[in-house]
Amino acid sequence: MSQYGLRLPLIRSKGEIENGLSYLENWIFNTIDKTERISNAMMTFTIIIYVLVTLWASASALLYGARPTKTLSWILVILILPFLGALIYYLFGVNRRKFKFFTLKHTIKRRLYNQKYNESHEEDFPADCLNEKCAKLARLVKQNASLLPHEGNEVVLLKDGQETFDKIFERLRKAEHFIHMQYYILEEGELMDELYKILKDRVDNGVEVRIIYDSLGSFSFRKDRRERFRDMGAKVFPILPIRFGNLLYTLNYRNHRKIIIIDGHEGFTGGVNISDKYIKPISDLGIWEDYHVYLKGPVVNGLHRIFIKDYHFAHEEEEALLLKEKYLPEIDKFGKRTVQIASSGPDSNQPAIMQQYLMMINLAKKSIHIVNPYFIPGTAILQGLKMAALTGVEIKLLVPKDSDSFLAKYSMYAYFQELLAVGIKIYLRKDFSHSKVIIVDDEIVSIGSGNFDQRSFRHNFEVNAIIYDMEIAKEVSDDFQKISQDIFPLDYETFKARGVRQRIVEGFAKICSPLL
């Protein structure tokens, strides 16, 4: 038994037995006492570490918090979840706009790139193509994204997944020089297989193919699947790859854009990812509905510049290469629509997508129609909508009844009572709509990747197409009315009388909503 630190004497008599038992008893008590002292010391050490970690995380939230509500939410998470709350805050809550994220060389380079290569250096603002209302929005977007509105574009609205991919595949098959693609989600399935066949055929015919994708959103797009595209000659690279060295400073900042550029004069953008969920029911939510848009004309130049910047920072290819005339050609006018591209990201000086939406709300005189799957507006958008409603603007909100995120669903529901109280009509559609659309006065419509939540406003790289055209806006508005006419809007009194359990869930979700 000496291996355990206990050495019993050799027993020869009754007295020795008693002495041995006494020795054993003393050893046990000494061991228990020593264990208790160690345990108490460890407990004291743990408490000290907990206090230090909690104080650091809380102080960081107070010093660098972007908004009081978000700061309070993070402090509650830090206090309620010992250690885990601080870890979650460190991964997702640290405001790296005022902290280390914005001192990274990568971000500094992106800002310098924005200053050096932007479309607004090349021509004056075309004020004559817009009325006063549209020009005000266009100037804001130009200041934030350095992208101009362009006349003479063809615009085709794509209203569901099947229609979107039919059009995408049709145009890809006709590419002659290059195809540039950027997606948040690239997911294996029927659509991916068809895309591979088309791109391989185009590469075999001398077409250059470049693909970039978000490394978290396309987590299932693993090395072996990525390599088959590279083996056929495409250049394929992740954006903000998840690696140990940069995990803490990139995990919370994702590239949510969806862009296709074909030969420099055709493009696609919107909310649709490469996933079979848009063409068949592979989840409990059924087929996902979504809006996308096909663009042809001068505005594609601006959309392409966003891709080129993201591609350069995903691959470090010579920045001037894709800025040559071969990739940014002079584009003839193909239609009569005026379109402008809006973009924003963690490297933006301002939350440009949020400001775009808020400006559209403030410009409305008659109506605002919003379609969005994650309507978690925050204080500025919420007050803007309430003010518009109180001045007589008709506001309708079309959102899915169910969501792919429990927290997002009830965070969204938590805002409904305030909205209903000022006369805003809310329609809950039974299918899952992933569309990100806002229509103002049947005159301006925005279609893109930007949600009405803080993640899109402040953390994600996003892109929207703003279409300054009454015919297009009216077409989207008519689709909105067609869907909502078969749905009874929520009744304020009925919703106000909902159960206590749902109110508690909404309350918890609302506390967490600034963290989304």
PDB file of N, CA, C and O in Angstrom, residues 125-142 148-149 338-340 356 359-360 363-365 440-445 466-470 473:
ATOM      1  N   PHE A 125     -21.718  62.529 -60.572  1.00  0.00           N
ATOM      2  CA  PHE A 125     -23.021  61.989 -60.179  1.00  0.00           C
ATOM      3  C   PHE A 125     -24.074  62.386 -61.216  1.00  0.00           C
ATOM      4  O   PHE A 125     -24.264  63.575 -61.489  1.00  0.00           O
ATOM      5  N   PRO A 126     -24.765  61.411 -61.808  1.00  0.00           N
ATOM      6  CA  PRO A 126     -25.733  61.709 -62.872  1.00  0.00           C
ATOM      7  C   PRO A 126     -27.084  62.156 -62.309  1.00  0.00           C
ATOM      8  O   PRO A 126     -28.071  61.424 -62.375  1.00  0.00           O
ATOM      9  N   ALA A 127     -27.125  63.366 -61.779  1.00  0.00           N
ATOM     10  CA  ALA A 127     -28.328  63.824 -61.084  1.00  0.00           C
ATOM     11  C   ALA A 127     -29.534  63.960 -62.008  1.00  0.00           C
ATOM     12  O   ALA A 127     -30.677  63.905 -61.562  1.00  0.00           O
ATOM     13  N   ASP A 128     -29.289  64.129 -63.294  1.00  0.00           N
ATOM     14  CA  ASP A 128     -30.398  64.378 -64.201  1.00  0.00           C
ATOM     15  C   ASP A 128     -31.252  63.133 -64.454  1.00  0.00           C
ATOM     16  O   ASP A 128     -32.354  63.238 -65.002  1.00  0.00           O
ATOM     17  N   CYS A 129     -30.762  61.954 -64.066  1.00  0.00           N
ATOM     18  CA  CYS A 129     -31.542  60.730 -64.332  1.00  0.00           C
ATOM     19  C   CYS A 129     -32.463  60.383 -63.173  1.00  0.00           C
ATOM     20  O   CYS A 129     -33.163  59.377 -63.226  1.00  0.00           O
ATOM     21  N   LEU A 130     -32.469  61.203 -62.107  1.00  0.00           N
ATOM     22  CA  LEU A 130     -33.250  60.884 -60.918  1.00  0.00           C
ATOM     23  C   LEU A 130     -34.054  62.091 -60.461  1.00  0.00           C
ATOM     24  O   LEU A 130     -33.630  63.232 -60.611  1.00  0.00           O
ATOM     25  N   ASN A 131     -35.232  61.819 -59.875  1.00  0.00           N
ATOM     26  CA  ASN A 131     -35.974  62.912 -59.254  1.00  0.00           C
ATOM     27  C   ASN A 131     -35.342  63.242 -57.905  1.00  0.00           C
ATOM     28  O   ASN A 131     -34.395  62.583 -57.462  1.00  0.00           O
ATOM     29  N   GLU A 132     -35.862  64.263 -57.241  1.00  0.00           N
ATOM     30  CA  GLU A 132     -35.234  64.745 -56.012  1.00  0.00           C
ATOM     31  C   GLU A 132     -35.184  63.673 -54.931  1.00  0.00           C
ATOM     32  O   GLU A 132     -34.180  63.520 -54.226  1.00  0.00           O
ATOM     33  N   LYS A 133     -36.279  62.915 -54.790  1.00  0.00           N
ATOM     34  CA  LYS A 133     -36.332  61.870 -53.770  1.00  0.00           C
ATOM     35  C   LYS A 133     -35.279  60.797 -54.029  1.00  0.00           C
ATOM     36  O   LYS A 133     -34.497  60.434 -53.135  1.00  0.00           O
ATOM     37  N   CYS A 134     -35.233  60.291 -55.242  1.00  0.00           N
ATOM     38  CA  CYS A 134     -34.286  59.233 -55.589  1.00  0.00           C
ATOM     39  C   CYS A 134     -32.849  59.737 -55.500  1.00  0.00           C
ATOM     40  O   CYS A 134     -31.951  59.005 -55.062  1.00  0.00           O
ATOM     41  N   ALA A 135     -32.628  60.984 -55.910  1.00  0.00           N
ATOM     42  CA  ALA A 135     -31.275  61.537 -55.898  1.00  0.00           C
ATOM     43  C   ALA A 135     -30.734  61.624 -54.473  1.00  0.00           C
ATOM     44  O   ALA A 135     -29.532  61.429 -54.239  1.00  0.00           O
ATOM     45  N   LYS A 136     -31.599  61.899 -53.508  1.00  0.00           N
ATOM     46  CA  LYS A 136     -31.152  61.984 -52.117  1.00  0.00           C
ATOM     47  C   LYS A 136     -30.634  60.637 -51.626  1.00  0.00           C
ATOM     48  O   LYS A 136     -29.582  60.552 -50.989  1.00  0.00           O
ATOM     49  N   LEU A 137     -31.371  59.581 -51.928  1.00  0.00           N
ATOM     50  CA  LEU A 137     -30.922  58.236 -51.566  1.00  0.00           C
ATOM     51  C   LEU A 137     -29.648  57.868 -52.310  1.00  0.00           C
ATOM     52  O   LEU A 137     -28.699  57.322 -51.728  1.00  0.00           O
ATOM     53  N   ALA A 138     -29.605  58.197 -53.607  1.00  0.00           N
ATOM     54  CA  ALA A 138     -28.441  57.846 -54.427  1.00  0.00           C
ATOM     55  C   ALA A 138     -27.174  58.526 -53.921  1.00  0.00           C
ATOM     56  O   ALA A 138     -26.086  57.940 -53.940  1.00  0.00           O
ATOM     57  N   ARG A 139     -27.290  59.766 -53.463  1.00  0.00           N
ATOM     58  CA  ARG A 139     -26.112  60.473 -52.945  1.00  0.00           C
ATOM     59  C   ARG A 139     -25.601  59.824 -51.663  1.00  0.00           C
ATOM     60  O   ARG A 139     -24.391  59.734 -51.436  1.00  0.00           O
ATOM     61  N   LEU A 140     -26.534  59.394 -50.812  1.00  0.00           N
ATOM     62  CA  LEU A 140     -26.127  58.707 -49.586  1.00  0.00           C
ATOM     63  C   LEU A 140     -25.362  57.434 -49.912  1.00  0.00           C
ATOM     64  O   LEU A 140     -24.280  57.178 -49.346  1.00  0.00           O
ATOM     65  N   VAL A 141     -25.886  56.632 -50.831  1.00  0.00           N
ATOM     66  CA  VAL A 141     -25.234  55.377 -51.202  1.00  0.00           C
ATOM     67  C   VAL A 141     -23.880  55.647 -51.837  1.00  0.00           C
ATOM     68  O   VAL A 141     -22.901  54.951 -51.579  1.00  0.00           O
ATOM     69  N   LYS A 142     -23.825  56.688 -52.674  1.00  0.00           N
ATOM     70  CA  LYS A 142     -22.551  57.034 -53.316  1.00  0.00           C
ATOM     71  C   LYS A 142     -21.502  57.419 -52.272  1.00  0.00           C
ATOM     72  O   LYS A 142     -20.333  57.039 -52.369  1.00  0.00           O
ATOM     73  N   LEU A 148     -22.041  54.586 -58.137  1.00  0.00           N
ATOM     74  CA  LEU A 148     -22.967  55.541 -58.735  1.00  0.00           C
ATOM     75  C   LEU A 148     -24.232  54.856 -59.257  1.00  0.00           C
ATOM     76  O   LEU A 148     -24.213  53.672 -59.589  1.00  0.00           O
ATOM     77  N   PRO A 149     -25.340  55.610 -59.384  1.00  0.00           N
ATOM     78  CA  PRO A 149     -26.502  55.088 -60.120  1.00  0.00           C
ATOM     79  C   PRO A 149     -26.220  55.144 -61.618  1.00  0.00           C
ATOM     80  O   PRO A 149     -25.509  56.038 -62.090  1.00  0.00           O
ATOM     81  N   THR A 338     -32.844  52.587 -64.240  1.00  0.00           N
ATOM     82  CA  THR A 338     -31.751  53.184 -63.479  1.00  0.00           C
ATOM     83  C   THR A 338     -31.537  52.367 -62.213  1.00  0.00           C
ATOM     84  O   THR A 338     -32.479  52.148 -61.439  1.00  0.00           O
ATOM     85  N   VAL A 339     -30.302  51.913 -62.026  1.00  0.00           N
ATOM     86  CA  VAL A 339     -29.991  51.010 -60.918  1.00  0.00           C
ATOM     87  C   VAL A 339     -28.697  51.468 -60.252  1.00  0.00           C
ATOM     88  O   VAL A 339     -27.790  51.977 -60.905  1.00  0.00           O
ATOM     89  N   GLN A 340     -28.624  51.264 -58.945  1.00  0.00           N
ATOM     90  CA  GLN A 340     -27.416  51.567 -58.175  1.00  0.00           C
ATOM     91  C   GLN A 340     -27.125  50.401 -57.226  1.00  0.00           C
ATOM     92  O   GLN A 340     -28.048  49.793 -56.675  1.00  0.00           O
ATOM     93  N   GLN A 356     -29.123  52.974 -45.712  1.00  0.00           N
ATOM     94  CA  GLN A 356     -29.927  52.891 -46.936  1.00  0.00           C
ATOM     95  C   GLN A 356     -31.390  52.636 -46.597  1.00  0.00           C
ATOM     96  O   GLN A 356     -32.295  53.317 -47.103  1.00  0.00           O
ATOM     97  N   MET A 359     -32.978  55.657 -44.800  1.00  0.00           N
ATOM     98  CA  MET A 359     -33.263  56.740 -45.735  1.00  0.00           C
ATOM     99  C   MET A 359     -34.510  56.430 -46.565  1.00  0.00           C
ATOM    100  O   MET A 359     -35.353  57.319 -46.786  1.00  0.00           O
ATOM    101  N   MET A 360     -34.638  55.192 -47.024  1.00  0.00           N
ATOM    102  CA  MET A 360     -35.821  54.824 -47.797  1.00  0.00           C
ATOM    103  C   MET A 360     -37.088  55.002 -46.968  1.00  0.00           C
ATOM    104  O   MET A 360     -38.120  55.486 -47.464  1.00  0.00           O
ATOM    105  N   LEU A 363     -37.863  58.709 -46.677  1.00  0.00           N
ATOM    106  CA  LEU A 363     -38.295  59.333 -47.926  1.00  0.00           C
ATOM    107  C   LEU A 363     -39.735  58.997 -48.299  1.00  0.00           C
ATOM    108  O   LEU A 363     -40.336  59.670 -49.135  1.00  0.00           O
ATOM    109  N   ALA A 364     -40.293  57.967 -47.682  1.00  0.00           N
ATOM    110  CA  ALA A 364     -41.629  57.491 -48.071  1.00  0.00           C
ATOM    111  C   ALA A 364     -42.701  58.544 -47.807  1.00  0.00           C
ATOM    112  O   ALA A 364     -42.734  59.164 -46.746  1.00  0.00           O
ATOM    113  N   LYS A 365     -43.574  58.714 -48.789  1.00  0.00           N
ATOM    114  CA  LYS A 365     -44.713  59.630 -48.660  1.00  0.00           C
ATOM    115  C   LYS A 365     -46.042  58.872 -48.594  1.00  0.00           C
ATOM    116  O   LYS A 365     -46.988  59.329 -47.959  1.00  0.00           O
ATOM    117  N   VAL A 440     -40.663  51.426 -51.725  1.00  0.00           N
ATOM    118  CA  VAL A 440     -41.128  52.721 -51.213  1.00  0.00           C
ATOM    119  C   VAL A 440     -41.938  53.433 -52.282  1.00  0.00           C
ATOM    120  O   VAL A 440     -41.456  53.666 -53.404  1.00  0.00           O
ATOM    121  N   ASP A 441     -43.192  53.750 -51.949  1.00  0.00           N
ATOM    122  CA  ASP A 441     -44.071  54.556 -52.807  1.00  0.00           C
ATOM    123  C   ASP A 441     -44.236  53.969 -54.210  1.00  0.00           C
ATOM    124  O   ASP A 441     -44.506  54.720 -55.169  1.00  0.00           O
ATOM    125  N   ASP A 442     -44.063  52.660 -54.365  1.00  0.00           N
ATOM    126  CA  ASP A 442     -44.103  52.013 -55.696  1.00  0.00           C
ATOM    127  C   ASP A 442     -43.190  52.745 -56.676  1.00  0.00           C
ATOM    128  O   ASP A 442     -43.479  52.856 -57.872  1.00  0.00           O
ATOM    129  N   GLU A 443     -42.053  53.212 -56.171  1.00  0.00           N
ATOM    130  CA  GLU A 443     -41.151  54.044 -56.967  1.00  0.00           C
ATOM    131  C   GLU A 443     -39.699  53.572 -56.883  1.00  0.00           C
ATOM    132  O   GLU A 443     -38.953  53.645 -57.860  1.00  0.00           O
ATOM    133  N   ILE A 444     -39.296  53.107 -55.707  1.00  0.00           N
ATOM    134  CA  ILE A 444     -37.935  52.616 -55.481  1.00  0.00           C
ATOM    135  C   ILE A 444     -38.033  51.234 -54.844  1.00  0.00           C
ATOM    136  O   ILE A 444     -38.827  51.036 -53.915  1.00  0.00           O
ATOM    137  N   VAL A 445     -37.215  50.313 -55.319  1.00  0.00           N
ATOM    138  CA  VAL A 445     -37.195  48.980 -54.714  1.00  0.00           C
ATOM    139  C   VAL A 445     -35.754  48.535 -54.527  1.00  0.00           C
ATOM    140  O   VAL A 445     -34.897  48.764 -55.385  1.00  0.00           O
ATOM    141  N   ILE A 466     -30.422  48.674 -55.836  1.00  0.00           N
ATOM    142  CA  ILE A 466     -31.505  49.654 -55.680  1.00  0.00           C
ATOM    143  C   ILE A 466     -31.977  50.041 -57.072  1.00  0.00           C
ATOM    144  O   ILE A 466     -31.199  50.561 -57.881  1.00  0.00           O
ATOM    145  N   ILE A 467     -33.236  49.798 -57.336  1.00  0.00           N
ATOM    146  CA  ILE A 467     -33.804  50.037 -58.668  1.00  0.00           C
ATOM    147  C   ILE A 467     -34.732  51.246 -58.583  1.00  0.00           C
ATOM    148  O   ILE A 467     -35.760  51.217 -57.907  1.00  0.00           O
ATOM    149  N   TYR A 468     -34.341  52.314 -59.275  1.00  0.00           N
ATOM    150  CA  TYR A 468     -35.122  53.555 -59.291  1.00  0.00           C
ATOM    151  C   TYR A 468     -36.037  53.515 -60.513  1.00  0.00           C
ATOM    152  O   TYR A 468     -35.764  54.149 -61.540  1.00  0.00           O
ATOM    153  N   ASP A 469     -37.123  52.779 -60.412  1.00  0.00           N
ATOM    154  CA  ASP A 469     -37.986  52.587 -61.587  1.00  0.00           C
ATOM    155  C   ASP A 469     -39.388  52.234 -61.119  1.00  0.00           C
ATOM    156  O   ASP A 469     -39.585  51.241 -60.387  1.00  0.00           O
ATOM    157  N   MET A 470     -40.372  52.992 -61.558  1.00  0.00           N
ATOM    158  CA  MET A 470     -41.740  52.792 -61.096  1.00  0.00           C
ATOM    159  C   MET A 470     -42.336  51.479 -61.601  1.00  0.00           C
ATOM    160  O   MET A 470     -43.090  50.816 -60.887  1.00  0.00           O
ATOM    161  N   ALA A 473     -40.727  48.671 -59.503  1.00  0.00           N
ATOM    162  CA  ALA A 473     -41.221  48.772 -58.133  1.00  0.00           C
ATOM    163  C   ALA A 473     -42.683  48.344 -58.040  1.00  0.00           C
ATOM    164  O   ALA A 473     -43.086  47.658 -57.091  1.00  0.00           O
TER     165      ALA A 473
END
